[in-house]
Amino acid sequence: LITGVRRSWYVKNRARVEEWRLTLYALNRSPTGVVGLFLSLGFVVVGVVGPFLAPYSYNQFLYLERPELYLAPPGTYGMMLGTDIYGRDVLSLMLYGARVSLVISVVTIALGVPLGILLGLLAGYYGGKVDEAIMRITDIFLAFPALVLALALAATLPQLIREFLVSEPAFASFMAAVFGVSAEDAIHLAPLISIFTALIVVWWPMYARVVRGMVLVEKEKTYVEAAKALGYSSWRIMTRHILPNIMSPVIVLITFDFATVNLLAA
């Protein structure tokens, strides 16, 4: 029975399996691709387990107890990368910082990109007034430089977020666990939360514009007309037929944006 299920699954997904096989073959033939893959996986692993591997906590100000740890050079006093002006271990700070960078990238992409894709699908597929309304809102956001708009939002949001963290201890504890900090320091996460909130706001317009353009092309193709003739709903046509055919360029954009988000956040 299991063999039969596996065979039927393979027959149904044969094209997708072959596509992945060719992708892995091409990756295996590219040394730079393999190196990039391992570097990316290494960063993700360090971002996930970094706080647990750190020799010292991010809030251990060793200079208060040992003044000689003020800007200690690498390799001295057991500190592989030295210390900062507060006597904190630089290696430990980097391991904690990897978690922060990973969280900002993942949250911004996970929340900003789907919003842009959804709005782009709706604008491109329905056209008319729906397209006009969504694209004019998109133009408003695109009219401001992303960095300037993100800076403005990041400067005004922290106080509101800080008040929310104080009023919602459960959410504050959750965010502390996500960023790998102690619960009592959760209130100090307000600036970080405001940063990726601002990035989400400025990140979706580009995806909405790109997806809309591709949908305008795809919706005129024969397979979409056939789906309409079969009586499929607009939502099914958009999500089950058009979306899979336009995801390749979007995935490429996402891979680049994981790095771009960190640069803009910094």
Coordinates of C-alpha atoms in Angstrom, one line a residue:
L1 CA 0.0 0.0 0.0
I2 CA 2.8 2.4 1.0
T3 CA 4.7 1.6 -2.3
G4 CA 1.5 2.3 -4.2
V5 CA 1.0 5.6 -2.5
R6 CA 4.6 6.6 -3.2
R7 CA 4.3 5.6 -6.8
S8 CA 1.1 7.6 -7.3
W9 CA 2.6 10.6 -5.5
Y10 CA 5.6 10.4 -7.8
V11 CA 3.5 10.2 -10.9
K12 CA 1.4 13.2 -9.8
N13 CA 4.5 15.3 -8.9
R14 CA 6.9 14.0 -11.4
A15 CA 7.5 17.3 -13.1
R16 CA 8.2 19.0 -9.8
V17 CA 10.5 16.2 -8.7
E18 CA 12.5 16.4 -11.9
E19 CA 12.7 20.2 -11.6
W20 CA 14.2 19.9 -8.1
R21 CA 16.6 17.2 -9.3
L22 CA 17.9 19.4 -12.1
T23 CA 18.2 22.3 -9.6
L24 CA 20.3 20.2 -7.2
Y25 CA 22.4 19.0 -10.1
A26 CA 23.1 22.6 -11.3
L27 CA 23.9 23.6 -7.7
N28 CA 26.3 20.7 -7.3
R29 CA 28.1 21.8 -10.5
S30 CA 28.6 25.4 -9.1
P31 CA 31.3 25.7 -6.4
T32 CA 30.3 29.3 -5.6
G33 CA 26.7 28.1 -5.3
V34 CA 27.7 25.4 -2.8
V35 CA 29.8 27.8 -0.8
G36 CA 27.0 30.3 -0.7
L37 CA 24.5 27.6 0.4
F38 CA 26.8 26.6 3.3
L39 CA 27.4 30.2 4.3
S40 CA 23.6 30.8 4.3
L41 CA 22.9 27.7 6.3
G42 CA 25.7 28.5 8.7
F43 CA 24.2 31.9 9.3
V44 CA 20.8 30.5 9.9
V45 CA 22.1 27.9 12.3
V46 CA 24.1 30.5 14.3
G47 CA 21.1 32.8 14.3
V48 CA 18.9 30.0 15.8
V49 CA 21.3 28.6 18.4
G50 CA 23.7 31.5 18.8
P51 CA 22.5 32.8 22.2
F52 CA 22.9 29.2 23.6
L53 CA 26.5 29.0 22.3
A54 CA 27.6 32.4 23.6
P55 CA 30.2 32.1 26.3
Y56 CA 28.8 35.2 28.1
S57 CA 25.5 36.9 28.2
Y58 CA 24.9 40.1 26.2
N59 CA 24.3 42.0 29.4
Q60 CA 27.4 40.9 31.3
F61 CA 29.3 44.2 31.8
L62 CA 32.6 42.6 32.9
Y63 CA 34.4 46.0 33.0
L64 CA 32.6 46.9 36.2
E65 CA 34.3 44.0 38.0
R66 CA 37.5 43.8 36.0
P67 CA 38.7 47.2 34.6
E68 CA 41.4 45.5 32.6
L69 CA 38.7 44.1 30.3
Y70 CA 38.1 47.6 28.8
L71 CA 38.7 47.1 25.1
A72 CA 40.7 44.0 25.7
P73 CA 42.5 42.8 22.5
P74 CA 41.5 39.6 20.8
G75 CA 42.9 36.5 22.4
T76 CA 43.5 38.0 25.9
Y77 CA 41.8 37.1 29.1
G78 CA 40.1 34.1 27.4
M79 CA 38.2 36.4 25.0
M80 CA 38.6 35.1 21.5
L81 CA 37.6 38.4 19.8
G82 CA 38.3 40.7 22.7
T83 CA 35.8 43.0 24.5
D84 CA 34.1 46.3 24.0
I85 CA 34.2 49.4 26.1
Y86 CA 31.8 47.8 28.7
G87 CA 33.9 44.7 29.0
R88 CA 31.4 42.6 27.1
D89 CA 32.7 39.6 25.1
V90 CA 32.6 40.6 21.4
L91 CA 32.1 37.0 20.2
S92 CA 29.0 36.6 22.5
L93 CA 27.6 39.9 21.1
M94 CA 28.1 38.6 17.6
L95 CA 26.3 35.4 18.4
Y96 CA 23.4 37.3 19.9
G97 CA 23.4 39.8 17.0
A98 CA 23.1 36.9 14.5
R99 CA 19.7 36.1 16.1
V100 CA 18.6 39.7 15.8
S101 CA 19.6 39.9 12.2
L102 CA 17.9 36.6 11.4
V103 CA 14.6 37.7 13.1
I104 CA 14.5 41.0 11.4
S105 CA 15.0 39.4 8.0
V106 CA 12.6 36.6 8.5
V107 CA 9.8 38.7 10.0
T108 CA 10.1 41.5 7.4
I109 CA 10.0 39.0 4.5
A110 CA 7.4 36.8 6.0
L111 CA 4.9 39.7 6.6
G112 CA 5.8 42.2 4.0
V113 CA 6.2 40.0 0.9
P114 CA 2.9 38.1 1.2
L115 CA 1.1 41.5 1.5
G116 CA 2.7 42.7 -1.6
I117 CA 2.0 39.5 -3.5
L118 CA -1.7 39.6 -2.5
L119 CA -2.2 43.2 -3.5
G120 CA -0.3 42.6 -6.7
L121 CA -2.5 39.6 -7.5
L122 CA -5.7 41.5 -6.9
A123 CA -4.6 44.5 -8.8
G124 CA -3.4 42.6 -11.9
Y125 CA -6.3 40.1 -12.0
Y126 CA -9.3 42.4 -11.4
G127 CA -7.9 45.5 -13.1
G128 CA -10.2 48.6 -13.3
K129 CA -11.0 50.5 -10.1
V130 CA -9.4 47.8 -7.9
D131 CA -6.1 48.1 -9.8
E132 CA -6.3 51.9 -9.8
A133 CA -6.9 52.1 -6.0
I134 CA -4.1 49.6 -5.1
M135 CA -1.6 51.1 -7.5
R136 CA -2.2 54.7 -6.3
I137 CA -1.6 53.6 -2.7
T138 CA 1.5 51.8 -3.9
D139 CA 2.7 54.9 -5.7
I140 CA 2.3 57.0 -2.5
F141 CA 4.6 54.6 -0.7
L142 CA 7.1 54.4 -3.6
A143 CA 7.2 58.2 -3.8
F144 CA 9.1 58.3 -0.5
P145 CA 12.6 56.8 -0.4
A146 CA 12.4 53.6 1.6
L147 CA 15.2 54.5 4.0
V148 CA 13.7 57.9 4.8
L149 CA 10.2 56.5 5.4
A150 CA 11.6 53.7 7.5
L151 CA 13.7 56.2 9.6
A152 CA 10.6 58.3 10.2
L153 CA 8.5 55.3 11.3
A154 CA 11.3 53.9 13.4
A155 CA 11.6 57.2 15.2
T156 CA 7.9 57.5 16.0
L157 CA 6.9 54.0 16.8
P158 CA 9.1 53.0 19.8
Q159 CA 7.1 54.8 22.5
L160 CA 3.9 53.2 21.3
I161 CA 5.5 49.8 21.1
R162 CA 7.0 50.2 24.6
E163 CA 3.6 51.0 26.1
F164 CA 2.2 47.9 24.4
L165 CA 4.9 45.7 25.7
V166 CA 4.3 47.0 29.2
S167 CA 0.5 46.4 28.9
E168 CA 0.9 42.9 27.3
P169 CA 3.4 40.9 29.4
A170 CA 2.7 37.7 27.4
F171 CA 3.6 39.3 24.1
A172 CA 6.7 40.9 25.7
S173 CA 7.9 37.5 27.0
F174 CA 7.3 36.0 23.5
M175 CA 9.4 38.7 21.8
A176 CA 12.1 38.2 24.4
A177 CA 12.2 34.5 23.6
V178 CA 12.3 35.3 19.8
F179 CA 15.2 37.7 20.2
G180 CA 17.0 35.5 22.7
V181 CA 17.1 38.1 25.5
S182 CA 15.9 37.9 29.2
A183 CA 12.3 38.7 30.0
E184 CA 13.2 41.8 32.0
D185 CA 14.9 43.3 29.0
A186 CA 11.8 42.8 26.8
I187 CA 10.8 46.4 27.1
H188 CA 14.1 47.5 25.5
L189 CA 13.1 45.6 22.4
A190 CA 10.8 48.5 21.3
P191 CA 13.3 50.1 19.0
L192 CA 14.1 46.7 17.3
I193 CA 10.4 45.9 16.9
S194 CA 9.8 49.4 15.5
I195 CA 12.6 48.8 12.9
F196 CA 11.1 45.7 11.3
T197 CA 7.6 47.2 11.6
A198 CA 8.8 50.1 9.6
L199 CA 10.5 47.8 7.1
I200 CA 7.3 45.8 6.6
V201 CA 5.5 49.0 5.8
V202 CA 8.0 50.0 3.1
W203 CA 8.8 46.5 1.7
W204 CA 5.5 45.4 0.2
P205 CA 5.1 48.1 -2.6
M206 CA 7.9 46.7 -4.8
Y207 CA 6.4 43.2 -4.7
A208 CA 2.9 44.5 -5.4
R209 CA 4.2 46.3 -8.5
V210 CA 6.3 43.4 -9.8
V211 CA 3.5 40.8 -9.2
R212 CA 0.9 43.0 -10.8
G213 CA 3.0 43.2 -14.0
M214 CA 3.4 39.5 -14.2
V215 CA -0.3 38.8 -13.5
L216 CA -1.3 41.1 -16.3
V217 CA 0.7 38.9 -18.7
E218 CA -0.4 35.5 -17.2
K219 CA -4.1 36.2 -17.0
E220 CA -4.3 36.5 -20.8
K221 CA -2.9 33.0 -21.4
T222 CA -4.9 30.0 -22.5
Y223 CA -4.8 28.1 -19.2
V224 CA -6.4 30.9 -17.3
E225 CA -9.2 31.1 -19.9
A226 CA -9.7 27.4 -19.6
A227 CA -9.9 27.7 -15.8
K228 CA -12.6 30.4 -16.2
A229 CA -14.5 28.2 -18.7
L230 CA -14.5 25.3 -16.2
G231 CA -16.1 27.6 -13.6
Y232 CA -13.3 28.0 -11.2
S233 CA -13.5 30.8 -8.7
S234 CA -11.3 33.9 -9.2
W235 CA -9.5 33.1 -5.9
R236 CA -8.7 29.6 -7.1
I237 CA -7.4 30.8 -10.4
M238 CA -5.2 33.4 -8.8
T239 CA -3.7 31.2 -6.1
R240 CA -3.7 27.7 -7.7
H241 CA -2.9 28.6 -11.3
I242 CA -1.4 32.1 -11.7
L243 CA 0.6 32.4 -8.5
P244 CA 2.7 29.2 -9.0
N245 CA 3.6 30.4 -12.5
I246 CA 4.9 33.7 -11.3
M247 CA 6.7 32.6 -8.2
S248 CA 10.2 32.0 -9.7
P249 CA 11.1 35.7 -10.1
V250 CA 9.5 36.5 -6.8
I251 CA 11.7 33.8 -5.0
V252 CA 14.8 35.3 -6.6
L253 CA 13.8 38.8 -5.3
I254 CA 13.2 37.3 -1.8
T255 CA 16.7 35.7 -1.7
F256 CA 18.3 39.0 -2.4
D257 CA 16.1 40.9 0.0
F258 CA 17.2 38.7 3.0
A259 CA 20.5 40.6 2.8
T260 CA 19.0 43.9 1.8
V261 CA 16.7 43.9 4.8
N262 CA 19.7 43.6 7.2
L263 CA 21.6 46.4 5.4
L264 CA 18.6 48.8 5.6
A265 CA 17.9 47.8 9.2
A266 CA 21.5 48.6 10.1

